[in-house]
Amino acid sequence: MAELFSEEWMQSFMTQWNAESELVGALEQIGFGSVIGYGFEGEDAPRGVITVENGKAVAAGAYNGENLNWDIRCSDAQWKKWISKPPGMMGLGMAFTSGKMKFKVGDYGSMLKDPRMAGPFIKSFSVMGRA
């Protein structure tokens, strides 16, 4: 398996993202488009980035200074835990309130209040497990 959030891993994540009709379809219905960074807590910048337009991932790779709409950080161990066993809504809420998951950019609260975004966000973790 490629190193988490490396160029190779992000490319695989993009392929798996686009293969998941529940994720792409749900986000397409709300016209979701964002540049999402993923990385580790304590680091200055995210490691990987994926660009989503109208629900579909159109670019992915190592972070290269892109302007982010979302920047999600966790410890390496936390990412690996969720990739092997995707969290539910309660698990994500607990991780956010306890500081195990941090959003350096993006409004976690508004996302959780909108089930049209919360469901796909949770689904993205199971997609990560296939990358």
Backbone as a printed PyTorch tensor [residue, N CA C, xyz], in Angstrom:
tensor([[[  0.8430,  -1.1810,   0.0000],
         [  0.0000,   0.0000,   0.0000],
         [  0.8930,   1.2510,   0.0000]],

        [[  0.5070,   2.2170,  -0.7750],
         [  1.2420,   3.4790,  -0.8480],
         [  1.1100,   4.2330,   0.4760]],

        [[  2.0780,   5.1000,   0.7530],
         [  2.0510,   5.9140,   1.9640],
         [  0.8100,   6.8020,   1.9600]],

        [[  0.1560,   6.8610,   3.1030],
         [ -1.0730,   7.6290,   3.2660],
         [ -0.8900,   9.0780,   2.8100]],

        [[ -1.7520,   9.5280,   1.9240],
         [ -1.8140,  10.8900,   1.3750],
         [ -0.6590,  11.2280,   0.4260]],

        [[  0.1250,  10.2300,   0.0240],
         [  1.1610,  10.4540,  -0.9840],
         [  0.4930,  10.6720,  -2.3430]],

        [[  1.2650,  11.0920,  -3.3250],
         [  0.7520,  11.2900,  -4.6890],
         [  0.0490,  10.0190,  -5.1810]],

        [[  0.7200,   8.8900,  -5.0350],
         [  0.1650,   7.6090,  -5.4960],
         [ -1.1230,   7.2660,  -4.7570]],

        [[ -1.1310,   7.4470,  -3.4400],
         [ -2.3090,   7.1230,  -2.6410],
         [ -3.4760,   8.0310,  -3.0320]],

        [[ -3.2090,   9.3130,  -3.2000],
         [ -4.2720,  10.2610,  -3.5580],
         [ -4.8590,   9.9340,  -4.9300]],

        [[ -4.0310,   9.4920,  -5.8660],
         [ -4.5350,   9.1060,  -7.1880],
         [ -5.4660,   7.8990,  -7.0630]],

        [[ -5.0860,   6.9420,  -6.2310],
         [ -5.9370,   5.7820,  -5.9950],
         [ -7.2390,   6.1940,  -5.3040]],

        [[ -7.1360,   7.1090,  -4.3540],
         [ -8.3230,   7.6220,  -3.6570],
         [ -9.2780,   8.2810,  -4.6500]],

        [[ -8.7380,   9.0560,  -5.5760],
         [ -9.5820,   9.6990,  -6.5940],
         [-10.3020,   8.6450,  -7.4430]],

        [[ -9.5980,   7.6130,  -7.8340],
         [-10.2110,   6.5450,  -8.6350],
         [-11.3480,   5.8840,  -7.8540]],

        [[-11.0830,   5.5820,  -6.5920],
         [-12.1110,   4.9410,  -5.7610],
         [-13.2820,   5.8940,  -5.4800]],

        [[-12.9910,   7.1680,  -5.2900],
         [-14.0310,   8.1810,  -5.0810],
         [-14.9970,   8.1590,  -6.2610]],

        [[-14.4450,   8.2320,  -7.4510],
         [-15.2860,   8.3020,  -8.6510],
         [-16.0150,   6.9930,  -8.9430]],

        [[-15.5400,   5.8890,  -8.3820],
         [-16.1970,   4.5970,  -8.5660],
         [-17.3510,   4.4010,  -7.5840]],

        [[-17.4530,   5.2620,  -6.5910],
         [-18.4900,   5.1300,  -5.5540],
         [-19.6920,   5.9960,  -5.9100]],

        [[-20.6860,   5.3820,  -6.5370],
         [-21.8380,   6.1490,  -7.0210],
         [-22.6130,   6.8320,  -5.8970]],

        [[-22.6430,   6.2200,  -4.7050],
         [-23.3450,   6.8630,  -3.5840],
         [-22.6800,   8.1780,  -3.1930]],

        [[-21.3740,   8.2290,  -3.2720],
         [-20.6410,   9.4420,  -2.9200],
         [-20.7710,  10.4890,  -4.0210]],

        [[-20.4240,  10.1090,  -5.2340],
         [-20.4750,  11.0500,  -6.3580],
         [-21.9040,  11.5450,  -6.5830]],

        [[-22.8550,  10.6310,  -6.5870],
         [-24.2460,  11.0000,  -6.8500],
         [-24.8170,  11.9480,  -5.8140]],

        [[-24.5530,  11.6450,  -4.5310],
         [-25.0720,  12.5030,  -3.4610],
         [-24.4870,  13.9060,  -3.5480]],

        [[-23.1980,  13.9930,  -3.8400],
         [-22.5590,  15.3050,  -3.9240],
         [-22.9370,  16.0390,  -5.2100]],

        [[-23.1660,  15.2950,  -6.2620],
         [-23.5970,  15.9170,  -7.5230],
         [-24.9700,  16.5780,  -7.3570]],

        [[-25.8470,  15.9330,  -6.5920],
         [-27.1930,  16.4740,  -6.3730],
         [-27.1760,  17.8450,  -5.7090]],

        [[-26.1480,  18.1140,  -4.9140],
         [-26.0820,  19.4220,  -4.2370],
         [-25.0480,  20.3380,  -4.8880]],

        [[-24.5050,  19.9050,  -6.0270],
         [-23.5330,  20.7320,  -6.7460],
         [-22.2580,  20.9660,  -5.9620]],

        [[-21.8450,  19.9540,  -5.1740],
         [-20.6830,  20.1060,  -4.2970],
         [-19.3880,  20.1860,  -5.0890]],

        [[-18.6130,  21.1860,  -4.7960],
         [-17.2870,  21.3490,  -5.3560],
         [-16.3780,  21.9420,  -4.2980]],

        [[-15.2200,  21.3390,  -4.1100],
         [-14.2790,  21.8100,  -3.0970],
         [-12.8890,  21.2850,  -3.3870]],

        [[-11.9240,  21.9610,  -2.7970],
         [-10.5510,  21.4790,  -2.7800],
         [-10.3000,  21.0550,  -1.3330]],

        [[-10.0370,  19.7510,  -1.1470],
         [ -9.9580,  19.1770,   0.1910],
         [ -8.5410,  18.6860,   0.4550]],

        [[ -7.9590,  19.1930,   1.5260],
         [ -6.6400,  18.7510,   1.9420],
         [ -6.7480,  17.7520,   3.0800]],

        [[ -5.8450,  16.7820,   3.0860],
         [ -5.7840,  15.7650,   4.1300],
         [ -4.3620,  15.7230,   4.6670]],

        [[ -4.2450,  15.6370,   5.9810],
         [ -2.9100,  15.5920,   6.5430],
         [ -2.9000,  15.1780,   7.9890]],

        [[ -1.7610,  15.4120,   8.6090],
         [ -1.5340,  14.9780,   9.9820],
         [ -1.4360,  16.1670,  10.9170]],

        [[ -1.9900,  15.9880,  12.1050],
         [ -1.9350,  17.0640,  13.0860],
         [ -0.4880,  17.4030,  13.3910]],

        [[ -0.2560,  18.6790,  13.6410],
         [  1.0770,  19.1410,  13.9830],
         [  1.9400,  19.5300,  12.7920]],

        [[  1.4980,  19.2320,  11.5880],
         [  2.2590,  19.6030,  10.3970],
         [  1.7350,  20.9250,   9.8390]],

        [[  2.6150,  21.6790,   9.2120],
         [  2.2430,  22.9960,   8.6950],
         [  1.2570,  22.9280,   7.5340]],

        [[  1.3850,  21.9150,   6.7020],
         [  0.5450,  21.8190,   5.5010],
         [ -0.0080,  20.4060,   5.3830]],

        [[ -1.1240,  20.2710,   4.6750],
         [ -1.6280,  18.9160,   4.4360],
         [ -0.6660,  18.1520,   3.5370]],

        [[ -0.8010,  16.8570,   3.5020],
         [  0.0620,  16.0300,   2.6430],
         [ -0.5530,  15.8330,   1.2650]],

        [[ -1.8810,  15.5990,   1.2370],
         [ -2.5470,  15.3050,  -0.0250],
         [ -3.7370,  16.2150,  -0.2400]],

        [[ -4.1700,  16.2940,  -1.4980],
         [ -5.2980,  17.1550,  -1.8440],
         [ -6.1170,  16.4780,  -2.9410]],

        [[ -7.4320,  16.6700,  -2.8640],
         [ -8.3240,  16.1840,  -3.9020],
         [ -9.2530,  17.3290,  -4.2870]],

        [[ -9.4660,  17.4860,  -5.5790],
         [-10.3450,  18.5350,  -6.0850],
         [-11.6100,  17.8770,  -6.5990]],

        [[-12.7400,  18.3530,  -6.0970],
         [-14.0400,  17.7910,  -6.4430],
         [-14.8620,  18.8670,  -7.1360]],

        [[-15.4250,  18.5170,  -8.2820],
         [-16.3120,  19.4120,  -9.0220],
         [-17.6150,  18.6820,  -9.2920]],

        [[-18.6910,  19.2550,  -8.7950],
         [-20.0190,  18.6750,  -8.9900],
         [-20.0560,  17.2110,  -8.5550]],

        [[-19.4000,  16.9120,  -7.4330],
         [-19.4100,  15.5800,  -6.8530],
         [-18.3120,  14.6580,  -7.3320]],

        [[-17.7190,  14.9400,  -8.4740],
         [-16.7080,  14.0620,  -9.0670],
         [-15.3000,  14.5900,  -8.7740]],

        [[-14.4150,  13.6670,  -8.4050],
         [-13.0160,  14.0360,  -8.1870],
         [-12.3630,  14.2400,  -9.5490]],

        [[-11.7930,  15.4200,  -9.7570],
         [-11.1950,  15.7520, -11.0580],
         [ -9.6730,  15.8640, -10.9990]],

        [[ -9.1180,  15.9330,  -9.8050],
         [ -7.6670,  15.9990,  -9.6410],
         [ -7.3290,  15.5530,  -8.2250]],

        [[ -6.1490,  14.9370,  -8.0850],
         [ -5.6930,  14.5150,  -6.7610],
         [ -4.1930,  14.3240,  -6.8050]],

        [[ -3.5660,  14.5650,  -5.6810],
         [ -2.1300,  14.3500,  -5.5980],
         [ -1.5600,  14.9320,  -4.3260]],

        [[ -0.2620,  15.0960,  -4.3200],
         [  0.4100,  15.7120,  -3.1820],
         [  0.0260,  17.1910,  -3.1180]],

        [[ -0.0910,  17.7070,  -1.9130],
         [ -0.4200,  19.1200,  -1.7330],
         [  0.6890,  19.9820,  -2.3060]],

        [[  0.2850,  20.9930,  -3.0900],
         [  1.2610,  21.8610,  -3.7390],
         [  0.8210,  23.3200,  -3.6380]],

        [[  0.3450,  23.7070,  -2.4570],
         [ -0.0090,  25.1010,  -2.2310],
         [ -1.3850,  25.5150,  -2.7090]],

        [[ -2.2230,  24.5490,  -3.0730],
         [ -3.5770,  24.8880,  -3.5270],
         [ -4.3500,  25.6290,  -2.4270]],

        [[ -5.2730,  26.5020,  -2.8470],
         [ -6.1900,  27.1340,  -1.9030],
         [ -7.2410,  26.1020,  -1.5230]],

        [[ -7.3810,  25.8500,  -0.2280],
         [ -8.2580,  24.7920,   0.2530],
         [ -9.5890,  25.3300,   0.7540]],

        [[-10.6470,  24.5510,   0.5040],
         [-11.9450,  24.8070,   1.1210],
         [-12.0610,  24.0330,   2.4350]],

        [[-11.3590,  22.9030,   2.4960],
         [-11.3520,  22.0380,   3.6710],
         [ -9.9150,  21.5650,   3.8850]],

        [[ -9.4890,  21.5100,   5.1240],
         [ -8.1790,  20.9720,   5.4840],
         [ -8.3890,  20.1590,   6.7500]],

        [[ -8.3600,  18.8390,   6.5970],
         [ -8.7260,  17.9220,   7.6720],
         [ -7.4630,  17.2510,   8.2000]],

        [[ -7.2970,  17.2830,   9.5280],
         [ -6.0970,  16.7280,  10.1520],
         [ -6.4590,  15.7720,  11.2840]],

        [[ -5.7030,  14.7020,  11.3510],
         [ -5.7790,  13.7320,  12.4370],
         [ -4.3830,  13.1630,  12.6330]],

        [[ -4.2120,  12.3850,  13.6780],
         [ -2.9580,  11.6530,  13.8520],
         [ -2.9160,  10.5190,  12.8290]],

        [[ -1.7290,  10.0370,  12.5560],
         [ -1.5710,   8.8960,  11.6460],
         [ -2.3960,   7.7100,  12.1480]],

        [[ -2.3230,   7.4350,  13.4480],
         [ -3.0540,   6.3040,  14.0260],
         [ -4.5630,   6.4740,  13.8620]],

        [[ -5.0690,   7.7010,  14.0330],
         [ -6.5060,   7.9420,  13.8930],
         [ -6.9590,   7.7250,  12.4490]],

        [[ -6.1940,   8.2550,  11.4850],
         [ -6.5320,   8.0340,  10.0800],
         [ -6.5980,   6.5490,   9.7780]],

        [[ -5.5640,   5.8120,  10.2090],
         [ -5.5130,   4.3750,   9.9160],
         [ -6.6680,   3.6290,  10.5610]],

        [[ -7.0430,   4.0480,  11.7570],
         [ -8.1880,   3.4170,  12.4360],
         [ -9.4530,   3.6140,  11.6040]],

        [[ -9.6940,   4.8500,  11.1590],
         [-10.9150,   5.1280,  10.4050],
         [-10.8990,   4.5140,   9.0090]],

        [[ -9.7340,   4.3950,   8.4260],
         [ -9.6450,   3.7860,   7.0980],
         [ -9.9500,   2.2920,   7.1920]],

        [[ -9.5130,   1.6540,   8.2830],
         [ -9.7860,   0.2230,   8.4300],
         [-11.2050,  -0.0330,   8.9320]],

        [[-11.7600,   0.8860,   9.7090],
         [-13.1320,   0.7550,  10.2030],
         [-13.7660,   2.1440,  10.1900]],

        [[-14.4360,   2.4940,   9.0750],
         [-14.9930,   3.8460,   8.9400],
         [-15.9180,   4.2190,  10.1010]],

        [[-15.8090,   5.4700,  10.5390],
         [-16.6210,   5.9430,  11.6700],
         [-18.0550,   6.2380,  11.2430]],

        [[-18.9150,   6.2930,  12.2140],
         [-20.2740,   6.7670,  11.9910],
         [-20.3490,   8.2270,  12.4020]],

        [[-21.5460,   8.7750,  12.3450],
         [-21.7440,  10.1780,  12.6980],
         [-21.3260,  10.4570,  14.1440]],

        [[-21.6660,   9.5610,  15.0540],
         [-21.3330,   9.7870,  16.4560],
         [-19.8070,   9.7330,  16.6530]],

        [[-19.1470,   8.7890,  16.0200],
         [-17.6910,   8.6770,  16.1400],
         [-16.9820,   9.9170,  15.6400]],

        [[-17.4670,  10.4580,  14.5150],
         [-16.8620,  11.6860,  13.9860],
         [-17.1070,  12.8660,  14.9140]],

        [[-18.3210,  12.9540,  15.4410],
         [-18.6430,  14.0380,  16.3710],
         [-17.7620,  13.9840,  17.6050]],

        [[-17.5750,  12.7820,  18.1340],
         [-16.7160,  12.6180,  19.3190],
         [-15.2700,  12.9860,  18.9910]],

        [[-14.8070,  12.5820,  17.8270],
         [-13.4300,  12.8850,  17.4280],
         [-13.2250,  14.3920,  17.2930]],

        [[-14.2200,  15.0740,  16.7460],
         [-14.1120,  16.5160,  16.5850],
         [-14.1210,  17.2180,  17.9410]],

        [[-15.0750,  16.8560,  18.7930],
         [-15.1750,  17.5450,  20.0850],
         [-14.0000,  17.2220,  21.0020]],

        [[-13.3980,  16.0430,  20.8530],
         [-12.2540,  15.6740,  21.7000],
         [-10.9200,  16.1390,  21.1160]],

        [[-10.9600,  16.7040,  19.9010],
         [ -9.7450,  17.2070,  19.2790],
         [ -8.9560,  16.1700,  18.4990]],

        [[ -9.4940,  14.9580,  18.3280],
         [ -8.7910,  13.9300,  17.5490],
         [ -8.8550,  14.2300,  16.0590]],

        [[ -9.8410,  15.0070,  15.6470],
         [ -9.9650,  15.4640,  14.2560],
         [-10.0450,  16.9760,  14.2950]],

        [[ -9.2530,  17.6000,  13.4490],
         [ -9.2530,  19.0650,  13.4000],
         [ -9.4980,  19.5210,  11.9710]],

        [[-10.2410,  20.5870,  11.8450],
         [-10.4690,  21.2290,  10.5510],
         [ -9.7050,  22.5460,  10.5800]],

        [[ -8.5690,  22.5840,   9.9050],
         [ -7.7980,  23.8290,   9.8470],
         [ -8.4960,  24.8260,   8.9320]],

        [[ -9.2180,  24.3060,   7.9410],
         [-10.0380,  25.1100,   7.0350],
         [-11.3460,  24.3470,   6.8600]],

        [[-12.4600,  25.0640,   6.8630],
         [-13.7640,  24.4360,   6.6680],
         [-14.5810,  24.4810,   7.9420]],

        [[-15.8700,  24.4440,   7.7790],
         [-16.7980,  24.5590,   8.8900],
         [-17.4600,  23.2170,   9.1670]],

        [[-16.8610,  22.4650,  10.0900],
         [-17.3510,  21.1400,  10.4380],
         [-18.8050,  21.1990,  10.9240]],

        [[-19.1220,  22.1870,  11.7420],
         [-20.4660,  22.3050,  12.2990],
         [-21.5270,  22.4490,  11.2280]],

        [[-21.2870,  23.3050,  10.2390],
         [-22.2920,  23.4910,   9.1940],
         [-22.4170,  22.2400,   8.3310]],

        [[-21.3210,  21.5230,   8.1380],
         [-21.3710,  20.3000,   7.3540],
         [-22.2100,  19.2420,   8.0660]],

        [[-22.0190,  19.1020,   9.3670],
         [-22.7730,  18.0960,  10.1110],
         [-24.2580,  18.4050,  10.1690]],

        [[-24.6010,  19.6680,  10.1400],
         [-26.0130,  20.0560,  10.2100],
         [-26.7340,  19.8260,   8.8860]],

        [[-25.9970,  19.5650,   7.8350],
         [-26.5850,  19.3290,   6.5170],
         [-26.3900,  17.8590,   6.1540]],

        [[-27.4320,  17.0230,   6.3070],
         [-27.2750,  15.6040,   6.0310],
         [-26.8560,  15.3180,   4.5910]],

        [[-27.0920,  16.2510,   3.6970],
         [-26.6720,  16.0550,   2.3070],
         [-25.1530,  16.0800,   2.1880]],

        [[-24.4890,  16.6870,   3.1580],
         [-23.0180,  16.7010,   3.1740],
         [-22.4590,  15.6990,   4.1800]],

        [[-23.1230,  15.5240,   5.3080],
         [-22.6140,  14.6520,   6.3610],
         [-22.5300,  13.2000,   5.8950]],

        [[-23.5600,  12.7140,   5.2260],
         [-23.5510,  11.3330,   4.7410],
         [-22.3880,  11.0570,   3.7950]],

        [[-22.1950,  11.8850,   2.7720],
         [-21.0550,  11.6730,   1.8860],
         [-19.7060,  11.8010,   2.6000]],

        [[-19.6010,  12.6890,   3.5860],
         [-18.3450,  12.8250,   4.3280],
         [-18.0110,  11.5090,   5.0180]],

        [[-18.9990,  10.9130,   5.6590],
         [-18.7910,   9.6220,   6.3090],
         [-18.4460,   8.5460,   5.2740]],

        [[-19.1340,   8.5740,   4.1500],
         [-18.8760,   7.6010,   3.0700],
         [-17.4360,   7.7140,   2.5680]],

        [[-16.8690,   8.9070,   2.5720],
         [-15.5130,   9.0860,   2.0550],
         [-14.4920,   8.2590,   2.8360]],

        [[-14.7700,   7.9500,   4.1010],
         [-13.8370,   7.1490,   4.8770],
         [-13.8080,   5.7020,   4.3860]],

        [[-14.9620,   5.1440,   4.0170],
         [-14.9500,   3.7820,   3.4760],
         [-14.2570,   3.7650,   2.1160]],

        [[-14.3880,   4.8500,   1.3560],
         [-13.6970,   4.9540,   0.0630],
         [-12.1860,   4.9990,   0.2960]],

        [[-11.7490,   5.7020,   1.3380],
         [-10.3200,   5.7450,   1.6720],
         [ -9.7620,   4.3460,   1.9090]],

        [[-10.5780,   3.4950,   2.5050],
         [-10.1460,   2.1290,   2.8080],
         [ -9.8720,   1.3000,   1.5640]],

        [[-10.3680,   1.7280,   0.4220],
         [-10.1490,   1.0020,  -0.8340],
         [ -9.0110,   1.6110,  -1.6500]],

        [[ -8.4800,   2.7500,  -1.1990],
         [ -7.4100,   3.4360,  -1.9620],
         [ -6.0880,   2.7180,  -1.8280]]])
